[in-house]
CSV table of C-alpha atoms and ligand atoms in Angstrom, one decimal:
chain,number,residue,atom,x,y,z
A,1,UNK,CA,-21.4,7.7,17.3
A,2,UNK,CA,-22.2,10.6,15.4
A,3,UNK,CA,-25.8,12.3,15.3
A,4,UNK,CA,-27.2,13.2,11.7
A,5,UNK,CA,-26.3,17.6,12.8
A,6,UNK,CA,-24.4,19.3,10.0
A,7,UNK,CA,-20.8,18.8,10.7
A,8,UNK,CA,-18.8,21.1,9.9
A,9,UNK,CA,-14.5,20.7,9.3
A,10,UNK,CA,-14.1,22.5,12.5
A,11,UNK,CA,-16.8,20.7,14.9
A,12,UNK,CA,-15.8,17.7,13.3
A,13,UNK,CA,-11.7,18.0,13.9
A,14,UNK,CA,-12.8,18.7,17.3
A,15,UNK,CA,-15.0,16.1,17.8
A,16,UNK,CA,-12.4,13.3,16.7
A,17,UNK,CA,-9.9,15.1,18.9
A,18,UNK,CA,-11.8,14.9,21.9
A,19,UNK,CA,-12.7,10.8,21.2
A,20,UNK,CA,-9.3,9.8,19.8
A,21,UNK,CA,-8.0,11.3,23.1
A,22,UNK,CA,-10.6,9.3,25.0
A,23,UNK,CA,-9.5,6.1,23.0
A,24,UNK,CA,-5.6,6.6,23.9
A,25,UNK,CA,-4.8,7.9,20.4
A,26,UNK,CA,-1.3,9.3,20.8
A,27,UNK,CA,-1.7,12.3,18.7
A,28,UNK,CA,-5.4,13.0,18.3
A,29,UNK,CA,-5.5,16.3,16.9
A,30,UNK,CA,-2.9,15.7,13.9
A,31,UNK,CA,-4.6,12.4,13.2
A,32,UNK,CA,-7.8,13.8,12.9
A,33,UNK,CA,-6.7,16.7,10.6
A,34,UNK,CA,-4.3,13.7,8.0
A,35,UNK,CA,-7.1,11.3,8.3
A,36,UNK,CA,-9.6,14.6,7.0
A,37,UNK,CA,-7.5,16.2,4.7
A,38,UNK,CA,-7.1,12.9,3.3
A,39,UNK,CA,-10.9,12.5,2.4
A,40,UNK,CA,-11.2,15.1,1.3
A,41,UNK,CA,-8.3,15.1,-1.2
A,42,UNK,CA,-6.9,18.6,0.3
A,43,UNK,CA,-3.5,19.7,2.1
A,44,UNK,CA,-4.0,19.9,5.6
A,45,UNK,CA,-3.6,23.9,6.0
A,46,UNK,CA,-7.3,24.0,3.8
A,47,UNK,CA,-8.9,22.5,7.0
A,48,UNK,CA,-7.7,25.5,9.0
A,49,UNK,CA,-9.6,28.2,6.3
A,50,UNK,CA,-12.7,26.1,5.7
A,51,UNK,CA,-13.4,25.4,9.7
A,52,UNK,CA,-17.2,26.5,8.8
A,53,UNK,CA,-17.7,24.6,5.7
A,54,UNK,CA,-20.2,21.4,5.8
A,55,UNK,CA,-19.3,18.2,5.5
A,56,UNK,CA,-21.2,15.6,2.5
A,57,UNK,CA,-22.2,12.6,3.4
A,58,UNK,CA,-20.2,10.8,1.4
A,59,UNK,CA,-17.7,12.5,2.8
A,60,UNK,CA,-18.6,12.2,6.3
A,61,UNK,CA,-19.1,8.3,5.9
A,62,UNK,CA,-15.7,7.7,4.1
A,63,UNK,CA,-14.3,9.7,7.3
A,64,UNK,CA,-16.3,8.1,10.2
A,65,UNK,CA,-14.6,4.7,8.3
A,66,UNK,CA,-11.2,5.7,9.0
A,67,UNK,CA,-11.8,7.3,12.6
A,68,UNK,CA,-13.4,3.8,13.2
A,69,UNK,CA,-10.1,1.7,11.9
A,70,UNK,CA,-8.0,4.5,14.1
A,71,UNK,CA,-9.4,3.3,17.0
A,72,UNK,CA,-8.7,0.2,16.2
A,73,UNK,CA,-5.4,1.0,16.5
A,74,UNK,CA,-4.5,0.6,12.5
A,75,UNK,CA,-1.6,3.2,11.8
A,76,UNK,CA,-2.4,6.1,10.5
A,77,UNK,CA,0.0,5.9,7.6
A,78,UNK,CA,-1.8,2.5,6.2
A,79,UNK,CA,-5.0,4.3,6.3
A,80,UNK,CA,-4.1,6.8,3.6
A,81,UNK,CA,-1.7,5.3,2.1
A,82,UNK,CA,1.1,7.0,2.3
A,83,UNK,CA,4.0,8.2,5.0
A,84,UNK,CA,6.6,11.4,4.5
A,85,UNK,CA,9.8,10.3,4.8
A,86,UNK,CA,13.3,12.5,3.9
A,87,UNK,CA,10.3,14.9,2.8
A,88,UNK,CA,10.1,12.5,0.1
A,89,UNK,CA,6.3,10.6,-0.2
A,90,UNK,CA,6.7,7.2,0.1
A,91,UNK,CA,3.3,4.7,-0.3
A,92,UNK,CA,3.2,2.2,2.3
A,93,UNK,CA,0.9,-1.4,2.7
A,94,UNK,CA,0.4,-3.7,5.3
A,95,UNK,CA,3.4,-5.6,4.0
A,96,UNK,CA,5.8,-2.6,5.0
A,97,UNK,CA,7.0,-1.3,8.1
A,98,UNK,CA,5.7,2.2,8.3
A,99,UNK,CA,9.1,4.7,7.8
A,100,UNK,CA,10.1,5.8,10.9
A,101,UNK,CA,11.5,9.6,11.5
A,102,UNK,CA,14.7,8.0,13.3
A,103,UNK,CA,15.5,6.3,10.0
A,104,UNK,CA,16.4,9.4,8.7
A,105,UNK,CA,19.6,9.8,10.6
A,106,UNK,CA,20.7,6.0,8.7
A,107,UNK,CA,20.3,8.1,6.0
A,108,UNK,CA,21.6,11.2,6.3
A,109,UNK,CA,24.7,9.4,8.2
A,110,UNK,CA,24.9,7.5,4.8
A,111,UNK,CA,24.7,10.5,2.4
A,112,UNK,CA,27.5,12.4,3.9
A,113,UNK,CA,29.8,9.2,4.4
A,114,UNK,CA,29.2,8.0,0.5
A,115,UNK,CA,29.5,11.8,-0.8
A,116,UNK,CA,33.4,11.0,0.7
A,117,UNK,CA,34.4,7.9,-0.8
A,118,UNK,CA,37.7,9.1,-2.6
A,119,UNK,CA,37.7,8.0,-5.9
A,120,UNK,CA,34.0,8.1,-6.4
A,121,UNK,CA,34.0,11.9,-7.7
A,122,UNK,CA,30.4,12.9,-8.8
A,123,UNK,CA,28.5,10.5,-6.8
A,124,UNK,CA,29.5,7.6,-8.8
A,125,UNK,CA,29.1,5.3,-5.2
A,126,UNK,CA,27.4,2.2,-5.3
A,127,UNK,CA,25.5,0.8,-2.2
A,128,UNK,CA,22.9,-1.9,-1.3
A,129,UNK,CA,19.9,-1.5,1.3
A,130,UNK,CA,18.9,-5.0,3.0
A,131,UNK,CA,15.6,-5.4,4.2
A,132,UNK,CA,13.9,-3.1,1.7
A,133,UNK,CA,10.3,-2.2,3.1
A,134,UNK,CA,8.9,0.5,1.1
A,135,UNK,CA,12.4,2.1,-0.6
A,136,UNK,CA,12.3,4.3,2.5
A,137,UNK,CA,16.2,4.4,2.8
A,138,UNK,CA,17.6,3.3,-0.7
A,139,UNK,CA,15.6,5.3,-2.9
A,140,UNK,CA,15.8,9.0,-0.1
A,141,UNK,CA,19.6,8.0,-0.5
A,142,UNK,CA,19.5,8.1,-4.3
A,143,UNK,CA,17.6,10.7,-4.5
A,144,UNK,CA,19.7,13.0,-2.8
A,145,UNK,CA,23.3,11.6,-4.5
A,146,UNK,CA,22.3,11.8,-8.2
A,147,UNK,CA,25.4,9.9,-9.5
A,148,UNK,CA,24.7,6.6,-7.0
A,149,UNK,CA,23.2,3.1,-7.8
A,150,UNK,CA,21.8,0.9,-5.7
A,151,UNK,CA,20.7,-2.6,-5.1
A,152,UNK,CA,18.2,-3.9,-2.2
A,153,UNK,CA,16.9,-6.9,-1.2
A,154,UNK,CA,13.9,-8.2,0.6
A,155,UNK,CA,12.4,-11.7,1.4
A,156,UNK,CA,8.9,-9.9,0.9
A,157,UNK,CA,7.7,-9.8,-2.5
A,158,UNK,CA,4.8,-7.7,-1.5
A,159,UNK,CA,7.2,-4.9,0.5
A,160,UNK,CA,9.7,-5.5,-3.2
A,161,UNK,CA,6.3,-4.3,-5.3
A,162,UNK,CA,5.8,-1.4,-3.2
A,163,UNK,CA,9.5,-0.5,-3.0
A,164,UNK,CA,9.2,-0.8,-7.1
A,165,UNK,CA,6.3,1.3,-6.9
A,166,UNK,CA,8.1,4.1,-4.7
A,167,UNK,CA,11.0,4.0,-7.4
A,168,UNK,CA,8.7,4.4,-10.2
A,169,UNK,CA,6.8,7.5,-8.5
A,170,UNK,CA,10.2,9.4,-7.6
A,171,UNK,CA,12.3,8.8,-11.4
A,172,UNK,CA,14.7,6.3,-10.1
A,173,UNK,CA,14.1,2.8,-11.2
A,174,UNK,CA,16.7,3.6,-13.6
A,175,UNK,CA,19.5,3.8,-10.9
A,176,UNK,CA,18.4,0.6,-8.9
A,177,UNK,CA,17.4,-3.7,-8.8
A,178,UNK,CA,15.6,-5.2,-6.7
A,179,UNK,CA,16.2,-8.4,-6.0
A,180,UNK,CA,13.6,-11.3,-3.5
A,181,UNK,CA,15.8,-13.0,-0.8
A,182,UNK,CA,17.5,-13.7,2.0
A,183,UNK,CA,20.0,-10.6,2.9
A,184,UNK,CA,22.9,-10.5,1.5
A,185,UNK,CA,22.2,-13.9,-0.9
A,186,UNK,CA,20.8,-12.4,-4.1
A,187,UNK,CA,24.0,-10.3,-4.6
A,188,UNK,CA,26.1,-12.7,-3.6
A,189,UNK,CA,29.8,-11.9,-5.3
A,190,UNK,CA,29.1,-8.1,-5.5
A,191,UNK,CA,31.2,-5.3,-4.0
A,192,UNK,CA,29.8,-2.1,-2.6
A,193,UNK,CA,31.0,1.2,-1.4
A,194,UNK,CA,28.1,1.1,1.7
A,195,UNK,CA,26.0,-1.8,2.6
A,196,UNK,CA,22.8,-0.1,4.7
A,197,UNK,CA,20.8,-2.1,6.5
A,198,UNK,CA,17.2,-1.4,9.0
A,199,UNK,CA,16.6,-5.0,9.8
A,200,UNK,CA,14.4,-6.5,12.2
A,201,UNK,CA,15.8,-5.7,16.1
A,202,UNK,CA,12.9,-6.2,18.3
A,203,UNK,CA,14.1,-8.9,20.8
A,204,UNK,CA,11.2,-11.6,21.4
A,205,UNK,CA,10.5,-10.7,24.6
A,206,UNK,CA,9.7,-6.9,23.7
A,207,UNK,CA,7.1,-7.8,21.1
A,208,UNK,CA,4.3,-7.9,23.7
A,209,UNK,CA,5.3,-4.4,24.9
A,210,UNK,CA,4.8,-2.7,21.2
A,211,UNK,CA,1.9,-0.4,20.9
A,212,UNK,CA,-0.7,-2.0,19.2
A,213,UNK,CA,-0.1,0.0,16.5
A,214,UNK,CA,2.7,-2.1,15.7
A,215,UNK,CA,2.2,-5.3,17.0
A,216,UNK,CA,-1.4,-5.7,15.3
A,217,UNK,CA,-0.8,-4.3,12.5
A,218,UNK,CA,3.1,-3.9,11.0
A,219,UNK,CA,4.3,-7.3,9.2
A,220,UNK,CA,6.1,-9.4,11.8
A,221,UNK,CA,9.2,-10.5,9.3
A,222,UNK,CA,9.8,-6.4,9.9
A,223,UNK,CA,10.0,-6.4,13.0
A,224,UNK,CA,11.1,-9.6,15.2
A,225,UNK,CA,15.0,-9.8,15.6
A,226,UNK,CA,15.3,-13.0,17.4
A,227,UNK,CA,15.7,-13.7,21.0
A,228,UNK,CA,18.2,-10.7,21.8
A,229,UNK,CA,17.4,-8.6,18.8
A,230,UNK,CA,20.3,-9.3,17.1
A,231,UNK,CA,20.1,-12.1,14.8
A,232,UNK,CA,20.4,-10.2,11.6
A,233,UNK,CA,23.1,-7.9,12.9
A,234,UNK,CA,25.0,-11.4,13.6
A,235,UNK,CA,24.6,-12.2,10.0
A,236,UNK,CA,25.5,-9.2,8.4
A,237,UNK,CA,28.4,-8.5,10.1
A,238,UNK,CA,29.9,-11.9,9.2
A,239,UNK,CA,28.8,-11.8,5.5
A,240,UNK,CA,29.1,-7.9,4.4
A,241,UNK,CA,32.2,-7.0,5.3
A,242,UNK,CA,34.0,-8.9,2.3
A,243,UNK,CA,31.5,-7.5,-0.2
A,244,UNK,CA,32.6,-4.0,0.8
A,245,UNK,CA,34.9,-1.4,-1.7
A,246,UNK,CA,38.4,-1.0,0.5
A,247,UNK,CA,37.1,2.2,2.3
A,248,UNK,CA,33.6,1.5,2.6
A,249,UNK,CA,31.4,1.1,5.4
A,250,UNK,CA,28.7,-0.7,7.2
A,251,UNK,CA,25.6,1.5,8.4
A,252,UNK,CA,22.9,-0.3,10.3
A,253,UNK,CA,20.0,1.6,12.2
A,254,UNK,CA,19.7,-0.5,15.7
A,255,UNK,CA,17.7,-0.6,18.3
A,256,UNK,CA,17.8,1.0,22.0
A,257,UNK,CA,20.5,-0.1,23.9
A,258,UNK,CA,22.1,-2.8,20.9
A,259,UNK,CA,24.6,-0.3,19.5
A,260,UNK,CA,27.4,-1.4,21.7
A,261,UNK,CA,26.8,-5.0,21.1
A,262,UNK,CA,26.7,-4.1,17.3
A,263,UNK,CA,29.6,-2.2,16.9
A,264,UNK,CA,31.3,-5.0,18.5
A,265,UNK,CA,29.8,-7.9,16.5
A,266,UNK,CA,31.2,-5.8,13.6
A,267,UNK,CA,34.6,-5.1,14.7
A,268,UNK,CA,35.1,-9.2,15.5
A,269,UNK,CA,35.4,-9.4,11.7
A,270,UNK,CA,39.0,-8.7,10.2
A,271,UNK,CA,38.4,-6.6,7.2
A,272,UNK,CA,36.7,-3.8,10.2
A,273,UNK,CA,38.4,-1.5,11.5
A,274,UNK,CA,36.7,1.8,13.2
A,275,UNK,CA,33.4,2.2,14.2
A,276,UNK,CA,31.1,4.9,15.0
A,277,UNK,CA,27.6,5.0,17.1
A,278,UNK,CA,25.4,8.3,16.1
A,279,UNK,CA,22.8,9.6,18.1
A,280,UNK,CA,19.0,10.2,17.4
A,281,UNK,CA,17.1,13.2,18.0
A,282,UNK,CA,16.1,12.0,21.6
A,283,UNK,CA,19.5,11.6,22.5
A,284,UNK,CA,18.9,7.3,21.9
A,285,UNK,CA,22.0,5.5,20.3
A,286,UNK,CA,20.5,4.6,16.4
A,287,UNK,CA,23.2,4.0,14.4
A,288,UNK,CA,26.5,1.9,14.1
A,289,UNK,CA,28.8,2.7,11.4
A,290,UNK,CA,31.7,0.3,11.0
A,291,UNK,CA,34.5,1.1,8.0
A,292,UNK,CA,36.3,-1.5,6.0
A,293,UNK,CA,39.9,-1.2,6.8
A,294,UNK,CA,42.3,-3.7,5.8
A,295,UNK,CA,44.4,-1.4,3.9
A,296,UNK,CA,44.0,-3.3,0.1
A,297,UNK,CA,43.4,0.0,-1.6
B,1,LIG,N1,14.2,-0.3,5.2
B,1,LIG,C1,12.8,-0.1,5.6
B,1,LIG,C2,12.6,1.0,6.5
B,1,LIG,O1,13.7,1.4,7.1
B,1,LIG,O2,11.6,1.6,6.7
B,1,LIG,C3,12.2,-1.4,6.2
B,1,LIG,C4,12.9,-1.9,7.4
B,1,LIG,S1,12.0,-3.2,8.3
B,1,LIG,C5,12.5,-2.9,9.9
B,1,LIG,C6,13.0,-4.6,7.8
B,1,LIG,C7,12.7,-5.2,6.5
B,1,LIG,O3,13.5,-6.4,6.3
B,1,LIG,C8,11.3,-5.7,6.2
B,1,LIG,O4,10.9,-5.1,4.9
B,1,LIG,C9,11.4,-7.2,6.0
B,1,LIG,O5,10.5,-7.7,5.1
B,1,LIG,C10,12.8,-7.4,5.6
B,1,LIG,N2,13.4,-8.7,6.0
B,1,LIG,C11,13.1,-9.4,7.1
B,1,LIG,N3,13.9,-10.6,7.0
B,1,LIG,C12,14.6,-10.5,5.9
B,1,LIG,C13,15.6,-11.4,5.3
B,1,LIG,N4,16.0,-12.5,5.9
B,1,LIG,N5,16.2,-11.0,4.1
B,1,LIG,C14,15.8,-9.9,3.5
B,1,LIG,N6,14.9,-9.0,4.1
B,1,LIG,C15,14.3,-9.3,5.2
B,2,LIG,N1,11.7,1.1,15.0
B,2,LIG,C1,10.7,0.1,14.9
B,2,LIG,C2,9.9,0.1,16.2
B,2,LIG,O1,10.3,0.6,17.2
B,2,LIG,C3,11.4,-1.3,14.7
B,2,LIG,C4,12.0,-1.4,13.4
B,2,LIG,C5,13.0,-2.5,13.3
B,2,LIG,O2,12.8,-3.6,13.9
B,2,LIG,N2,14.0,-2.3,12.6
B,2,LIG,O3,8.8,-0.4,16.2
């Protein structure tokens, strides 16, 4: 594919441009630049002042690897190793679902809703996170509310090493247990203040129509949600609700068009009262918030 010329940073970005475009890459240009920068163990902004600078070949070959796996389709993310998230740096596997940017409004929903628990002065909330995957949302959440702990769950050992990993890297294994299992199981008996929750949504029939990216190459068990999507919601909005502090809430990321149905799956239980649906950044319902209510303060 490529002929033994030198090749430069800058011929080189422009060359992968040009053939990831070619190949249906979504974003050829940044790809090229992460999947560089990476090999070359520099921030990306170095590739911009060294367009002139020769490539080795050891570099070149580790690099002509990846572009070859990109065409392939493999996420970019799995290919170094790593995905930004809550501009927090969170390492990812093939046994995680890559963090997605719309995650981030679970999150920050969740950070200003716990920072207002009354009776929880300095931070001292406790939540869990079900359906772990890399620590994405449990450990950005901790991270920004110094006083909270947290438990999550997943029925992925692999994904539970990598979340343990994440917690380890960013100083908070102290504040958090991870536990292998079936949602809301392992902490059977335990109460929370927030019980957050990204769980697989994709309705069976929308699987086919996932970019390959996904479909070839993110862990199923992340991402199938039954025949309407909303198996796991159905569960968690029977079972939570009673493990919930008086004034605490459910937050669940969903799918497109599910938040309706979600909201009201939550409010058929007794112990919810209001519920709220916030919006993404393309305007895309994302989150349902549903509040314990039942007055036993
Ligand atoms: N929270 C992460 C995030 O937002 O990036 C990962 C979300 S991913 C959509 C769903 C996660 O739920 C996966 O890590 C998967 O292994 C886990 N999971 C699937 N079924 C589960 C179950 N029955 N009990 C616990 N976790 C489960
Ligand atoms: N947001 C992911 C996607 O569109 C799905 C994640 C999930 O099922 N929770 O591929």
């Amino acid at each position: 594919m490529m002929s033994e010329e030198i090749w430069t940073i800058g011929r080189i970005l422009k060359w992968t441009e040009q053939y990831f475009g070619r190949k249906g890459v979504e974003s050829p240009r940044l790809d090229a630049e992460v999947l560089l920068s990476h090999v070359l163990g520099k921030a990306r902004i170095y590739l911009y002042v060294h367009f002139d600078e020769p490539l080795e070949k050891k570099e070149l070959a580790a690099y002509r690897e990846l572009v070859r796996k990109r065409v392939q389709r493999v996420p970019v993310a799995y290919l170094v190793g790593s995905r930004e998230f809550m501009g927090l740096d969170f390492r990812v596997s093939t046994a995680t679902l890559v963090p997605r940017p719309d995650t981030e409004i679970l999150v920050q929903a969740a950070l200003e809703r716990l920072k207002k628990i009354p009776g929880t002065e300095g931070g001292a909330v406790r939540f869990a996170d079900i359906g772990t995957g890399t620590g994405a949302i449990c450990l950005s959440v901790l991270r920004f509310l110094p006083g909270a702990e947290a438990v999550t769950v997943d029925i992925s050992a692999e994904a539970l090493a990598v979340a343990k990993e994440n917690a380890e890297a960013l100083g908070l294994s102290e504040r958090i247990a991870f536990f292998e299992g079936d949602l809301l199981e392992p902490v059977k008996g335990q109460r929370f203040h927030a019980i957050l929750s990204n769980p697989p949504y994709i309705p069976d029939g929308d699987i086919d129509r996932l970019a390959p990216e996904v479909r070839e190459n993110e862990p199923m068990t992340a991402l199938a949600g039954g025949r309407d999507g909303l198996d796991f919601y159905r569960r968690l909005c029977r079972e939570a609700p009673p493990m919930l502090e008086p004034g605490g809430f459910l937050a669940f990321e969903v799918g497109i068009r599910q938040a309706d149905a979600v909201a009201g799956l939550a409010k058929e239980h007794a112990l919810i009262g209001q519920t709220e649906i916030l919006k993404d950044l393309s305007g895309i319902e994302r989150v349902v918030v549903a509040w314990r209510e039942d007055g036993a303060k």
